[in-house]
Amino acid sequence: MSCVVIVGAQWGDEGKGKIVDIYTEDAEIVVRYAGGPNAGHTLVVGDDKLVVRLLPSGILRPQTRCVLAQGMVIDPDVLLGEVDELIRRGHRDVEKRLCVSDRAHLILPYHVLVDTLREAAPGGIGTTKKGIGPAYEDKARRTGVRAGDLRDPVRLGQRIRAALEAWAPTIKHLGGEVPSAEEMLAKLEASTKRMVSLLANTSLIVDAAVREGKRVMLEGAQGTLLDIDHGTYPFVTSSSAVAGGASIGTGIGPNRISTVLGITKAYATRVGSGPFPTELNDGDGQHLREVGAEFGSVTGRPRRTGWLDLPALRYASRVNGIDGLALTKLDVLTGLSRIQVCIAYDTPEGRTEEFPIDYLDVPGVVKPVYQEMPGWSEKLDGVRVLDELPKAARNYVRFLEEAAKVPLFLLSVGPRRSETIVLHNPFVGRAAAP
Ligand code: GDP
Ligand code: IMO
Ligand code: MG
């Protein structure tokens, strides 16, 4: 049985897309289990770059079946736009390799409207304005429209009318205009037939694949610190991004998951508002943004940048049960004369090595404690084995691995497939000792 979860260990954009793409060379099914088009997962193959938002990052591997599972919220226009883009790029069989859970919730234009109006009002948290929060609110309020509702036009009309009635006071309060149900239905009609042809009971499909011993990859979106339960609430997304969410969002038992792989950058970034204790607003932060091309893959917003936070990484390791780490973007640190790593926090109760998440609501209450490490000037993109790393980079990696208390499965030194050192493949064999 090999069912591997890939989960972001920070605030998203850790490089999940690249790592899923690397390991799906050996996977038969890749499943997105949470989130929606707020995700932007970048795949670089040769000179081509593709950013997928709803499609699983296994989509470029021709042998891989791709599943959008029931924990997701799906905007039909975005999904079909992505499919068309892939067809345009020559991947003509995309729709044959794709299925969408009939229990996944739909993002409809009123969700995007509410998200956008809220962001324009005071108190916005810097969402991606893709309708994510309102769509999950509808799910929890039991006024959501599920993909399976597209099969029955009468039921679809009833569900949309009920949802619009529920949203009308909010939209008016925010100064917006309530769209008509007829307008929504007319818009949906254009995509209904294609969407219906993709629908399936994806829980059955994935469970059967796992039982048959197929290699299944469950692809997380966002990151642990954006998780609705375990993130820096309320500056979070509205879904269960953590590994536990993979079981619920896919519809398979937690005991079916064999490995949890956490992805972390060699530094930290965050998009949107919210606590970020190791944030840098100086030349080093600028270096990380420019060299790391840290601009949002969905919104283009400059990402906030900072030093790696080891207490946060250990926290992510705990709440996800991370078995192995993929460390990405080590190459971006080249050129910094010294590197800082947060190893602990000073809190009103003293020094702690735990991530002080409950203190983060008020800025300045906790202070990161840093360890300084020497930097290096050599480029890393040509490095293919750990021993080729400059000594300072090798020490940095070794230090992180020991402090995180999790073995390193993969090291990434550039965006391309070739710029990767795979130390362990969770689909093949056991992990080597660090
Ligand atoms: P995701 O949301 O976790 O899939 O990550 P994104 O795709 O939003 O952001 C990661 C960015 O870093 C993308 O532009 C990737 O192409 C790029 N990337 C991934 N791994 C590496 C790496 O090791 N080095 C460098 N320089 N870029 C990388
Ligand atoms: P991937 O999968 C980085 C952030 C937004 C905002 C907060 C809530 O590419 O790592 P939302 O639109 O979800 O309601 O916004 O979450 N956010 C992300 N940040 N990467 C992502 O996805 C994100 N998805 C949401 O910036 O702060
Ligand atoms: Mg991203």
Tab-separated table of N, CA and C in Angstrom, residues 249-392:
chain	number	residue	atom	x	y	z
A	249	GLY	N	-10.922	14.952	2.988
A	249	GLY	CA	-11.155	15.585	1.684
A	249	GLY	C	-11.163	14.593	0.535
A	250	THR	N	-10.498	13.444	0.726
A	250	THR	CA	-10.464	12.441	-0.340
A	250	THR	C	-11.571	11.411	-0.159
A	251	GLY	N	-11.939	11.173	1.120
A	251	GLY	CA	-12.934	10.135	1.369
A	251	GLY	C	-12.309	8.765	1.479
A	252	ILE	N	-11.107	8.706	2.100
A	252	ILE	CA	-10.498	7.407	2.428
A	252	ILE	C	-10.111	7.448	3.911
A	253	GLY	N	-9.978	6.282	4.514
A	253	GLY	CA	-9.646	6.237	5.938
A	253	GLY	C	-8.232	6.715	6.186
A	254	PRO	N	-7.990	7.331	7.377
A	254	PRO	CA	-6.640	7.818	7.678
A	254	PRO	C	-5.592	6.706	7.659
A	255	ASN	N	-6.027	5.462	7.965
A	255	ASN	CA	-5.054	4.357	7.985
A	255	ASN	C	-4.638	3.915	6.588
A	256	ARG	N	-5.240	4.480	5.574
A	256	ARG	CA	-4.813	4.159	4.197
A	256	ARG	C	-3.572	4.951	3.797
A	257	ILE	N	-3.271	6.016	4.554
A	257	ILE	CA	-2.130	6.885	4.197
A	257	ILE	C	-0.843	6.262	4.727
A	258	SER	N	0.139	6.090	3.850
A	258	SER	CA	1.360	5.430	4.303
A	258	SER	C	2.474	6.414	4.652
A	259	THR	N	2.547	7.543	3.994
A	259	THR	CA	3.633	8.498	4.247
A	259	THR	C	3.116	9.928	4.147
A	260	VAL	N	3.590	10.775	5.046
A	260	VAL	CA	3.289	12.211	4.950
A	260	VAL	C	4.605	12.937	4.665
A	261	LEU	N	4.625	13.618	3.538
A	261	LEU	CA	5.830	14.340	3.125
A	261	LEU	C	5.566	15.840	3.268
A	262	GLY	N	6.355	16.495	4.096
A	262	GLY	CA	6.191	17.936	4.314
A	262	GLY	C	7.139	18.715	3.414
A	263	ILE	N	6.644	19.810	2.860
A	263	ILE	CA	7.506	20.632	1.999
A	263	ILE	C	7.793	21.949	2.717
A	264	THR	N	9.062	22.304	2.756
A	264	THR	CA	9.435	23.602	3.326
A	264	THR	C	10.498	24.263	2.462
A	265	LYS	N	10.404	25.581	2.369
A	265	LYS	CA	11.503	26.311	1.737
A	265	LYS	C	12.659	26.408	2.721
A	266	ALA	N	13.818	26.782	2.234
A	266	ALA	CA	14.985	26.982	3.096
A	266	ALA	C	14.892	28.315	3.845
A	267	TYR	N	13.838	29.091	3.537
A	267	TYR	CA	13.526	30.332	4.259
A	267	TYR	C	12.009	30.348	4.374
A	268	ALA	N	11.397	31.513	4.611
A	268	ALA	CA	9.944	31.519	4.779
A	268	ALA	C	9.313	32.637	3.950
A	269	THR	N	8.077	32.410	3.509
A	269	THR	CA	7.318	33.480	2.844
A	269	THR	C	5.870	33.406	3.299
A	270	ARG	N	5.176	34.489	3.080
A	270	ARG	CA	3.742	34.537	3.369
A	270	ARG	C	3.118	35.555	2.428
A	271	VAL	N	1.912	35.263	1.919
A	271	VAL	CA	1.164	36.250	1.111
A	271	VAL	C	-0.077	36.630	1.901
A	272	GLY	N	-0.427	37.913	1.885
A	272	GLY	CA	-1.610	38.351	2.623
A	272	GLY	C	-1.231	38.720	4.046
A	273	SER	N	-2.252	39.149	4.827
A	273	SER	CA	-1.977	39.645	6.178
A	273	SER	C	-1.813	38.501	7.168
A	274	GLY	N	-1.362	38.877	8.381
A	274	GLY	CA	-1.265	37.897	9.458
A	274	GLY	C	0.137	37.791	10.006
A	275	PRO	N	0.251	37.166	11.187
A	275	PRO	CA	1.546	37.094	11.860
A	275	PRO	C	2.610	36.367	11.058
A	276	PHE	N	3.816	36.880	11.116
A	276	PHE	CA	4.967	36.296	10.424
A	276	PHE	C	6.190	36.734	11.229
A	277	PRO	N	6.457	36.051	12.355
A	277	PRO	CA	7.455	36.559	13.311
A	277	PRO	C	8.858	36.714	12.745
A	278	THR	N	9.255	35.913	11.758
A	278	THR	CA	10.637	36.011	11.262
A	278	THR	C	10.725	36.873	9.995
A	279	GLU	N	9.687	37.687	9.763
A	279	GLU	CA	9.661	38.517	8.541
A	279	GLU	C	10.840	39.494	8.510
A	280	LEU	N	11.353	39.706	7.309
A	280	LEU	CA	12.461	40.643	7.100
A	280	LEU	C	11.976	41.816	6.257
A	281	ASN	N	12.331	43.018	6.679
A	281	ASN	CA	11.998	44.178	5.848
A	281	ASN	C	13.273	44.917	5.472
A	282	ASP	N	14.297	44.160	5.151
A	282	ASP	CA	15.594	44.776	4.864
A	282	ASP	C	16.178	44.202	3.576
A	283	GLY	N	17.440	44.405	3.378
A	283	GLY	CA	18.096	43.945	2.151
A	283	GLY	C	18.044	42.422	2.003
A	284	ASP	N	18.141	41.703	3.126
A	284	ASP	CA	18.089	40.235	3.051
A	284	ASP	C	16.704	39.788	2.568
A	285	GLY	N	15.666	40.470	3.079
A	285	GLY	CA	14.297	40.144	2.644
A	285	GLY	C	14.126	40.418	1.160
A	286	GLN	N	14.726	41.503	0.724
A	286	GLN	CA	14.674	41.878	-0.697
A	286	GLN	C	15.406	40.834	-1.551
A	287	HIS	N	16.560	40.377	-1.044
A	287	HIS	CA	17.321	39.321	-1.747
A	287	HIS	C	16.420	38.092	-1.938
A	288	LEU	N	15.772	37.652	-0.855
A	288	LEU	CA	14.946	36.443	-0.930
A	288	LEU	C	13.811	36.641	-1.941
A	289	ARG	N	13.208	37.836	-1.945
A	289	ARG	CA	12.079	38.091	-2.865
A	289	ARG	C	12.565	38.113	-4.314
A	290	GLU	N	13.696	38.787	-4.543
A	290	GLU	CA	14.151	38.936	-5.935
A	290	GLU	C	14.772	37.654	-6.474
A	291	VAL	N	15.700	37.081	-5.719
A	291	VAL	CA	16.371	35.862	-6.197
A	291	VAL	C	15.377	34.700	-6.216
A	292	GLY	N	14.479	34.655	-5.222
A	292	GLY	CA	13.499	33.563	-5.164
A	292	GLY	C	12.276	33.806	-6.029
A	293	ALA	N	12.226	34.943	-6.736
A	293	ALA	CA	11.054	35.319	-7.557
A	293	ALA	C	9.783	35.146	-6.732
A	294	GLU	N	9.777	35.740	-5.545
A	294	GLU	CA	8.665	35.544	-4.619
A	294	GLU	C	7.535	36.532	-4.899
A	295	PHE	N	6.805	36.223	-5.954
A	295	PHE	CA	5.612	36.979	-6.325
A	295	PHE	C	4.507	35.955	-6.536
A	296	GLY	N	3.314	36.218	-5.973
A	296	GLY	CA	2.245	35.219	-5.962
A	296	GLY	C	1.961	34.634	-7.340
A	297	SER	N	1.831	33.293	-7.410
A	297	SER	CA	1.565	32.679	-8.715
A	297	SER	C	0.108	32.859	-9.136
A	298	VAL	N	-0.779	33.237	-8.206
A	298	VAL	CA	-2.190	33.463	-8.562
A	298	VAL	C	-2.469	34.951	-8.707
A	299	THR	N	-1.993	35.743	-7.742
A	299	THR	CA	-2.369	37.153	-7.726
A	299	THR	C	-1.232	38.084	-8.155
A	300	GLY	N	-0.002	37.558	-8.248
A	300	GLY	CA	1.127	38.401	-8.614
A	300	GLY	C	1.604	39.293	-7.478
A	301	ARG	N	0.976	39.187	-6.295
A	301	ARG	CA	1.372	40.048	-5.176
A	301	ARG	C	2.789	39.697	-4.714
A	302	PRO	N	3.606	40.716	-4.342
A	302	PRO	CA	4.924	40.385	-3.779
A	302	PRO	C	4.720	39.588	-2.495
A	303	ARG	N	5.465	38.494	-2.338
A	303	ARG	CA	5.331	37.718	-1.108
A	303	ARG	C	6.190	38.341	-0.019
A	304	ARG	N	5.711	38.292	1.207
A	304	ARG	CA	6.519	38.710	2.351
A	304	ARG	C	7.583	37.617	2.558
A	305	THR	N	8.782	38.031	2.960
A	305	THR	CA	9.865	37.047	3.073
A	305	THR	C	10.515	37.124	4.454
A	306	GLY	N	11.109	36.032	4.885
A	306	GLY	CA	11.779	36.016	6.196
A	306	GLY	C	12.629	34.780	6.365
A	307	TRP	N	13.231	34.658	7.537
A	307	TRP	CA	14.098	33.509	7.842
A	307	TRP	C	13.278	32.278	8.177
A	308	LEU	N	13.888	31.145	8.019
A	308	LEU	CA	13.228	29.882	8.353
A	308	LEU	C	12.939	29.826	9.860
A	309	ASP	N	11.782	29.302	10.176
A	309	ASP	CA	11.298	29.250	11.550
A	309	ASP	C	11.234	27.779	11.983
A	310	LEU	N	12.233	27.350	12.749
A	310	LEU	CA	12.284	25.925	13.134
A	310	LEU	C	11.175	25.521	14.102
A	311	PRO	N	10.830	26.379	15.101
A	311	PRO	CA	9.684	25.988	15.935
A	311	PRO	C	8.416	25.790	15.085
A	312	ALA	N	8.213	26.639	14.074
A	312	ALA	CA	7.039	26.485	13.207
A	312	ALA	C	7.135	25.190	12.398
A	313	LEU	N	8.354	24.853	11.984
A	313	LEU	CA	8.536	23.622	11.193
A	313	LEU	C	8.264	22.384	12.060
A	314	ARG	N	8.730	22.433	13.310
A	314	ARG	CA	8.454	21.291	14.207
A	314	ARG	C	6.962	21.207	14.527
A	315	TYR	N	6.316	22.377	14.630
A	315	TYR	CA	4.858	22.405	14.843
A	315	TYR	C	4.153	21.743	13.668
A	316	ALA	N	4.575	22.119	12.462
A	316	ALA	CA	3.976	21.519	11.252
A	316	ALA	C	4.227	20.022	11.230
A	317	SER	N	5.406	19.639	11.663
A	317	SER	CA	5.743	18.219	11.674
A	317	SER	C	4.802	17.474	12.623
A	318	ARG	N	4.514	18.095	13.759
A	318	ARG	CA	3.638	17.452	14.755
A	318	ARG	C	2.200	17.353	14.251
A	319	VAL	N	1.630	18.490	13.783
A	319	VAL	CA	0.190	18.449	13.477
A	319	VAL	C	-0.109	17.677	12.186
A	320	ASN	N	0.916	17.475	11.370
A	320	ASN	CA	0.717	16.677	10.155
A	320	ASN	C	1.211	15.237	10.295
A	321	GLY	N	2.092	15.005	11.265
A	321	GLY	CA	2.756	13.693	11.337
A	321	GLY	C	3.714	13.513	10.178
A	322	ILE	N	4.564	14.524	9.964
A	322	ILE	CA	5.467	14.481	8.799
A	322	ILE	C	6.529	13.385	8.970
A	323	ASP	N	6.643	12.528	7.970
A	323	ASP	CA	7.621	11.435	7.986
A	323	ASP	C	8.935	11.845	7.335
A	324	GLY	N	8.851	12.751	6.373
A	324	GLY	CA	10.048	13.162	5.657
A	324	GLY	C	9.845	14.571	5.131
A	325	LEU	N	10.970	15.253	4.884
A	325	LEU	CA	10.905	16.649	4.422
A	325	LEU	C	11.473	16.788	3.021
A	326	ALA	N	10.851	17.641	2.232
A	326	ALA	CA	11.475	18.124	1.002
A	326	ALA	C	11.851	19.570	1.263
A	327	LEU	N	13.119	19.877	1.106
A	327	LEU	CA	13.615	21.238	1.353
A	327	LEU	C	13.833	21.895	-0.004
A	328	THR	N	13.121	22.987	-0.256
A	328	THR	CA	13.192	23.622	-1.574
A	328	THR	C	13.909	24.973	-1.494
A	329	LYS	N	14.334	25.443	-2.646
A	329	LYS	CA	14.852	26.796	-2.843
A	329	LYS	C	16.124	27.105	-2.046
A	330	LEU	N	16.919	26.051	-1.775
A	330	LEU	CA	18.199	26.271	-1.091
A	330	LEU	C	19.076	27.197	-1.927
A	331	ASP	N	18.965	27.108	-3.260
A	331	ASP	CA	19.772	27.924	-4.169
A	331	ASP	C	19.560	29.422	-3.954
A	332	VAL	N	18.376	29.789	-3.431
A	332	VAL	CA	18.042	31.214	-3.286
A	332	VAL	C	18.914	31.873	-2.212
A	333	LEU	N	19.467	31.061	-1.303
A	333	LEU	CA	20.290	31.629	-0.234
A	333	LEU	C	21.707	31.965	-0.716
A	334	THR	N	22.093	31.472	-1.891
A	334	THR	CA	23.418	31.789	-2.433
A	334	THR	C	23.607	33.308	-2.501
A	335	GLY	N	24.733	33.766	-2.004
A	335	GLY	CA	25.019	35.207	-2.094
A	335	GLY	C	24.771	35.947	-0.786
A	336	LEU	N	24.131	35.286	0.188
A	336	LEU	CA	23.956	35.928	1.498
A	336	LEU	C	25.196	35.596	2.337
A	337	SER	N	25.801	36.625	2.940
A	337	SER	CA	27.047	36.336	3.662
A	337	SER	C	26.755	35.558	4.945
A	338	ARG	N	25.590	35.804	5.536
A	338	ARG	CA	25.216	35.007	6.714
A	338	ARG	C	23.712	34.755	6.675
A	339	ILE	N	23.339	33.653	7.295
A	339	ILE	CA	21.934	33.225	7.273
A	339	ILE	C	21.485	33.082	8.722
A	340	GLN	N	20.285	33.545	8.993
A	340	GLN	CA	19.749	33.370	10.352
A	340	GLN	C	18.659	32.293	10.313
A	341	VAL	N	18.566	31.557	11.386
A	341	VAL	CA	17.475	30.579	11.529
A	341	VAL	C	16.858	30.788	12.894
A	342	CYS	N	15.531	30.851	12.941
A	342	CYS	CA	14.857	30.983	14.233
A	342	CYS	C	14.870	29.611	14.906
A	343	ILE	N	15.461	29.543	16.101
A	343	ILE	CA	15.579	28.240	16.782
A	343	ILE	C	14.666	28.143	17.996
A	344	ALA	N	14.190	29.307	18.487
A	344	ALA	CA	13.351	29.312	19.693
A	344	ALA	C	12.632	30.657	19.754
A	345	TYR	N	11.796	30.833	20.768
A	345	TYR	CA	11.099	32.110	20.965
A	345	TYR	C	11.221	32.547	22.418
A	346	ASP	N	11.381	33.866	22.615
A	346	ASP	CA	11.243	34.417	23.955
A	346	ASP	C	9.798	34.863	24.112
A	347	THR	N	9.141	34.340	25.132
A	347	THR	CA	7.728	34.670	25.374
A	347	THR	C	7.616	35.235	26.792
A	348	PRO	N	6.467	35.812	27.154
A	348	PRO	CA	6.317	36.321	28.531
A	348	PRO	C	6.541	35.229	29.577
A	349	GLU	N	6.432	33.975	29.181
A	349	GLU	CA	6.662	32.883	30.135
A	349	GLU	C	8.072	32.297	30.037
A	350	GLY	N	8.931	32.954	29.289
A	350	GLY	CA	10.297	32.456	29.153
A	350	GLY	C	10.564	31.929	27.753
A	351	ARG	N	11.736	31.338	27.594
A	351	ARG	CA	12.152	30.847	26.274
A	351	ARG	C	11.516	29.487	25.977
A	352	THR	N	11.078	29.309	24.750
A	352	THR	CA	10.470	28.034	24.379
A	352	THR	C	10.926	27.621	22.986
A	353	GLU	N	10.990	26.329	22.762
A	353	GLU	CA	11.296	25.826	21.414
A	353	GLU	C	10.020	25.464	20.665
A	354	GLU	N	8.863	25.651	21.353
A	354	GLU	CA	7.575	25.421	20.678
A	354	GLU	C	7.220	26.650	19.851
A	355	PHE	N	6.389	26.470	18.819
A	355	PHE	CA	5.892	27.614	18.051
A	355	PHE	C	4.797	28.277	18.895
A	356	PRO	N	4.991	29.552	19.300
A	356	PRO	CA	4.065	30.156	20.268
A	356	PRO	C	2.809	30.708	19.590
A	357	ILE	N	2.045	29.833	18.965
A	357	ILE	CA	0.952	30.283	18.089
A	357	ILE	C	-0.093	31.099	18.844
A	358	ASP	N	-0.297	30.793	20.124
A	358	ASP	CA	-1.343	31.516	20.866
A	358	ASP	C	-0.933	32.936	21.237
A	359	TYR	N	0.341	33.228	21.146
A	359	TYR	CA	0.813	34.588	21.461
A	359	TYR	C	0.874	35.480	20.224
A	360	LEU	N	0.632	34.911	19.060
A	360	LEU	CA	0.934	35.664	17.833
A	360	LEU	C	-0.107	36.721	17.494
A	361	ASP	N	-1.261	36.687	18.192
A	361	ASP	CA	-2.326	37.651	17.874
A	361	ASP	C	-1.867	39.088	18.097
A	362	VAL	N	-1.037	39.291	19.107
A	362	VAL	CA	-0.578	40.659	19.401
A	362	VAL	C	0.884	40.780	18.967
A	363	PRO	N	1.156	41.698	18.008
A	363	PRO	CA	2.532	41.800	17.505
A	363	PRO	C	3.506	42.176	18.628
A	364	GLY	N	4.702	41.608	18.548
A	364	GLY	CA	5.777	42.021	19.461
A	364	GLY	C	5.787	41.301	20.800
A	365	VAL	N	4.786	40.482	21.119
A	365	VAL	CA	4.767	39.807	22.422
A	365	VAL	C	5.848	38.731	22.489
A	366	VAL	N	6.048	38.048	21.352
A	366	VAL	CA	7.123	37.043	21.340
A	366	VAL	C	8.245	37.515	20.418
A	367	LYS	N	9.440	37.090	20.751
A	367	LYS	CA	10.602	37.484	19.920
A	367	LYS	C	11.347	36.234	19.473
A	368	PRO	N	11.582	36.117	18.162
A	368	PRO	CA	12.356	34.967	17.691
A	368	PRO	C	13.788	35.026	18.205
A	369	VAL	N	14.328	33.870	18.538
A	369	VAL	CA	15.740	33.749	18.917
A	369	VAL	C	16.442	33.121	17.714
A	370	TYR	N	17.474	33.783	17.226
A	370	TYR	CA	18.122	33.319	15.992
A	370	TYR	C	19.461	32.659	16.256
A	371	GLN	N	19.776	31.719	15.413
A	371	GLN	CA	21.142	31.214	15.326
A	371	GLN	C	21.703	31.670	13.984
A	372	GLU	N	22.892	32.243	14.012
A	372	GLU	CA	23.485	32.712	12.758
A	372	GLU	C	24.386	31.629	12.180
A	373	MET	N	24.295	31.488	10.873
A	373	MET	CA	25.133	30.489	10.206
A	373	MET	C	25.837	31.156	9.037
A	374	PRO	N	27.036	30.699	8.681
A	374	PRO	CA	27.720	31.325	7.550
A	374	PRO	C	27.005	31.031	6.234
A	375	GLY	N	27.029	31.988	5.321
A	375	GLY	CA	26.426	31.770	4.005
A	375	GLY	C	27.447	31.220	3.017
A	376	TRP	N	27.100	31.231	1.752
A	376	TRP	CA	28.010	30.749	0.705
A	376	TRP	C	27.751	31.551	-0.564
A	377	SER	N	28.707	31.533	-1.471
A	377	SER	CA	28.536	32.348	-2.674
A	377	SER	C	28.395	31.495	-3.943
A	378	GLU	N	28.650	30.181	-3.818
A	378	GLU	CA	28.592	29.312	-5.010
A	378	GLU	C	27.157	29.074	-5.461
A	379	LYS	N	26.948	29.033	-6.779
A	379	LYS	CA	25.627	28.680	-7.315
A	379	LYS	C	25.371	27.195	-7.043
A	380	LEU	N	24.100	26.854	-6.808
A	380	LEU	CA	23.795	25.456	-6.453
A	380	LEU	C	23.020	24.716	-7.536
A	381	ASP	N	22.624	25.440	-8.606
A	381	ASP	CA	21.682	24.792	-9.535
A	381	ASP	C	22.268	23.587	-10.264
A	382	GLY	N	23.598	23.465	-10.261
A	382	GLY	CA	24.204	22.310	-10.929
A	382	GLY	C	24.490	21.152	-9.978
A	383	VAL	N	24.200	21.354	-8.691
A	383	VAL	CA	24.530	20.315	-7.705
A	383	VAL	C	23.544	19.148	-7.829
A	384	ARG	N	24.063	17.915	-7.898
A	384	ARG	CA	23.177	16.754	-8.063
A	384	ARG	C	23.307	15.723	-6.939
A	385	VAL	N	24.360	15.877	-6.099
A	385	VAL	CA	24.461	15.022	-4.912
A	385	VAL	C	24.850	15.909	-3.723
A	386	LEU	N	24.438	15.491	-2.531
A	386	LEU	CA	24.664	16.336	-1.350
A	386	LEU	C	26.125	16.713	-1.171
A	387	ASP	N	27.017	15.779	-1.481
A	387	ASP	CA	28.440	16.035	-1.244
A	387	ASP	C	29.006	17.129	-2.144
A	388	GLU	N	28.276	17.469	-3.208
A	388	GLU	CA	28.750	18.569	-4.077
A	388	GLU	C	28.379	19.951	-3.529
A	389	LEU	N	27.576	19.983	-2.466
A	389	LEU	CA	27.186	21.289	-1.909
A	389	LEU	C	28.396	21.952	-1.273
A	390	PRO	N	28.498	23.293	-1.355
A	390	PRO	CA	29.558	23.971	-0.601
A	390	PRO	C	29.399	23.626	0.884
A	391	LYS	N	30.501	23.684	1.622
A	391	LYS	CA	30.477	23.219	3.015
A	391	LYS	C	29.395	23.942	3.844
A	392	ALA	N	29.298	25.279	3.661
A	392	ALA	CA	28.332	26.032	4.479
A	392	ALA	C	26.893	25.596	4.163
